[in-house]
Amino acid sequence: MSNGNDRWSALKGDSQGSDGGRRYGGYSKQYNRKGYGSRQSSGSESRYNSWDRYQVKTEDGEVLRGSQGSSDRRYSNRVIETKPRWSRFSDNQKDRAARGDEPQVLRKDLDVGDGKGELNPFTGRSFSRNYYRLLELRKKLPIYNHRDEVLKIVGENKFVVLVGDTGSGKTTQVPQILSMKYGKENNKLIACTQPRRIAAVTVAQRVAEEMDVRLGDEVGYSIRYEDETSSRTILKYCTDGLLLRESVTDPLFSKYSMIIIDEAHERTISTDILMGMLKQVVFEREDFRLVVMSATLDAEKLQKYFNNAPLISIPGRMYPVEIKYLEEPVEDYLQATIEAISQIHKEEPAGDILVFLNGEDEISTAVKDLEESLGSVPGEGHPSGVHVLPLFSSLPSNAIQKVFEDPPKNKRKIVIATNVAETSITIDGIVYVVDPGFSKQKVYNPRNRVESLQVAPVSAASAVQRSGRAGRTRAGVTYRLYTEDAFEGLTAMTYPEILRSNLNSVVLQLRTLSMNPVEFDFLDPPPPETVMRALECLLYLGALDQTGQVTKFGKAMSVFPLDPELSRTLLAAPELGVAQEVLAIVAMVSAAPNCFVRPLNKAREADQAKRRFEAEESDHLTLLNVYTEYMIHNNSSQQWCWENFLNERALQSAAKAKEQLERLLEQQGYSTKSKRIGFDYYGQSIAIRKAIAQGNFMFSAVECKRATYLTTKDNVEVKLHPSSGVRTRPTWLIYNELVITTKAFIRTVTQVEGGWLLESSPNYFTPDHFTNDIVSYEIAKLTGERKKSRSAMNTNLRQAY
DNA sequence: AGGGTTTTTT
């Protein structure tokens, strides 16, 4: 593809895919070097020696062998079988059959419908033409020839780890195969988790079609706000977060005979917690199995975690993707990106380009640059120039839609995207990927507990995922704008979310289930301070008592899909007579965090539009105003949102969240009606802000200098974020978020009275609790003032009598 | 007086 004269060095033997090239060279080396799940030759041998080995009979052995890297051989063409000591089975006929003690009856289950004229066992009708069409496609998936092995190994073990790369078919086929056999067992169903809502829905749709049943009957899905399942359902796709929530009411997951965790390598908090819980469930329930599916990377780590579970490895199937590295590193990746695109457009054959950049402004600049420089410059196979499109998640839906559409005739489509295009959004037809190797990542500083976003090199896993985007519909090329050495030096995996997040909500949930978060069996244990901080926070919120037991109030808090701070705010609202208002605010804060749109070229208009909603004493009230107005304009919402620079999708989800929260609040026996009688505007504003103070007193700040605040929790000197509409210059504030960009800013703030904070948590607000003199002084002033006023009252009383 | 938000999810 390249002429050899340019600065790309095609790496020999580094093409990938079904043609047998080594998959994304450098991986195994990376592992060993970093020691992440590394396999030291001495140690690993002895570990494997004690295991029985099981050779997979594969019809496509060529592909398997070809896809092996030198040190990866153990993984893909062999299944390691173990019989862990703890594995106990009810000795019924099915299990014996699965173990191979009895004649295999599995094939009959499996091949149901394979011959023409057979009836669909679920509907009793003959299979549709579409069924047979899809069946032909399914037969081409790498997983198809491994059906027996999947059934056999899963039949014999209660933990199984299954790894397979892109295109193996694992997400659609494995749950399907297993549900044919186990789907009706004891009237229980199978759940398969996905990290994203769209994935859960689209995969369920696809599998229902493949099984020739109606979506919501035998195959369904369940995500927040949407439940497409019924009593007939035997296979349910759902988000990992939703299944985790279910544990609150059903800690043993007794509805399910088997749970399949998919995309475990993404390591979302929910997946991590679920894996820990389900590991326990396997020990406690004889009739339960767990299958964990993942990309090949962390297989060994997962196996170890699940008591040396057997591993099934399925090769991926992709079109080959050639990887090109730079011979010399570049200084300016943005510049290099533009140059690379220009070169591809002019010299490489027809095909669309996907480019990964880091944020709205970088993307906008690049889009503009490219439109200007290449807009009508003819390139190979695209005589009319290029058609450049931005892609990031806060883009309005119609702009996102454009990315999937064909470009104008004879133009080359170039999509400039953030990491949405890495996993969430899949664009077919991409032939070239340009990857500068960076992304914006959330970084957590445990010292001052501040999160910030930083541009950092991606992990090798991300780089691989990005290149894979080029080989979906035909052979492609990835241009990595860094050297091969740099690739070798990348961290293998993205740091798991659970290690860089606050765990307040998780710890409350674990305590509600009487589990000890300190002893919880995490795949990667979070720093102990994180857990201690969570316990401490829950104590101050009144969710736990001094002994660490969940209080009645804490139990009520745990019911809401919210951070504990927000749950408490919500629970405080009915008594203050502002349930409706606080429901809306909490919904906005939790489900529509970025509802204000501010395009760079219309920043002024956007700010002006926002000003119309602003309340001078509280950004939270501003959010309430937005919500209220949105609901009034609900039937013309699209245009209204557009005119007011609001993100419609965000507001829609806030509206749904509010509905759900209202229902939950009602179920707890609270009145969700607001008391409007006796309130003037200020009375109402005060009541709402008091509710906010009750939950968020730990996110308080006090003025220490002119226009400068000090956070009470960690003594960080902060400024109000310029996007805040609060103009009253209050002494005390509640903030929703602390961000560090050019300075430390607090965002979404609300003026409160010190006294309200004191009332919210007298234990928290004692002068000696705080190390900073200014904070202590201000608090002493408050407690002093309170004493003074109390004694003043006494004097009044004395005088009265 | 003054400025940047990767991405998910209950």
PDB file of C-alpha atoms in Angstrom, chain A residues 11 75 143 164 171 189 212 270 322 367 417 435 443 532 545 564 576 594 703 730 732 740 796:
ATOM      1  CA  LEU A  11       6.132  -3.686  10.361  1.00  0.00           C
ATOM      2  CA  TYR A  75      -3.967 -19.753  24.998  1.00  0.00           C
ATOM      3  CA  ILE A 143     -17.260 -19.822  17.621  1.00  0.00           C
ATOM      4  CA  GLY A 164     -12.274 -14.258  22.114  1.00  0.00           C
ATOM      5  CA  THR A 171     -21.379 -12.147  22.432  1.00  0.00           C
ATOM      6  CA  LEU A 189     -33.057 -17.799  33.152  1.00  0.00           C
ATOM      7  CA  ASP A 212     -36.449 -16.806  15.223  1.00  0.00           C
ATOM      8  CA  SER A 270     -20.149  -2.692  38.000  1.00  0.00           C
ATOM      9  CA  GLU A 322      -1.690  -3.593   8.542  1.00  0.00           C
ATOM     10  CA  VAL A 367     -12.160  19.471  10.918  1.00  0.00           C
ATOM     11  CA  ALA A 417     -13.596  11.332  16.785  1.00  0.00           C
ATOM     12  CA  ASP A 435      -4.112   7.013  15.883  1.00  0.00           C
ATOM     13  CA  VAL A 443      -7.069  11.028  36.762  1.00  0.00           C
ATOM     14  CA  MET A 532     -12.246   3.805  54.647  1.00  0.00           C
ATOM     15  CA  ASP A 545     -24.015   3.642  62.603  1.00  0.00           C
ATOM     16  CA  PRO A 564     -25.459   8.491  48.798  1.00  0.00           C
ATOM     17  CA  LEU A 576     -39.147  20.421  53.707  1.00  0.00           C
ATOM     18  CA  ASN A 594     -23.789  18.381  30.757  1.00  0.00           C
ATOM     19  CA  GLU A 703     -14.866  32.089  51.542  1.00  0.00           C
ATOM     20  CA  PRO A 730     -21.886  33.899  49.837  1.00  0.00           C
ATOM     21  CA  TRP A 732     -20.740  29.296  52.603  1.00  0.00           C
ATOM     22  CA  ILE A 740      -8.706  21.389  38.114  1.00  0.00           C
ATOM     23  CA  ASN A 796     -35.771  36.782  76.235  1.00  0.00           C
TER      24      ASN A 796
END
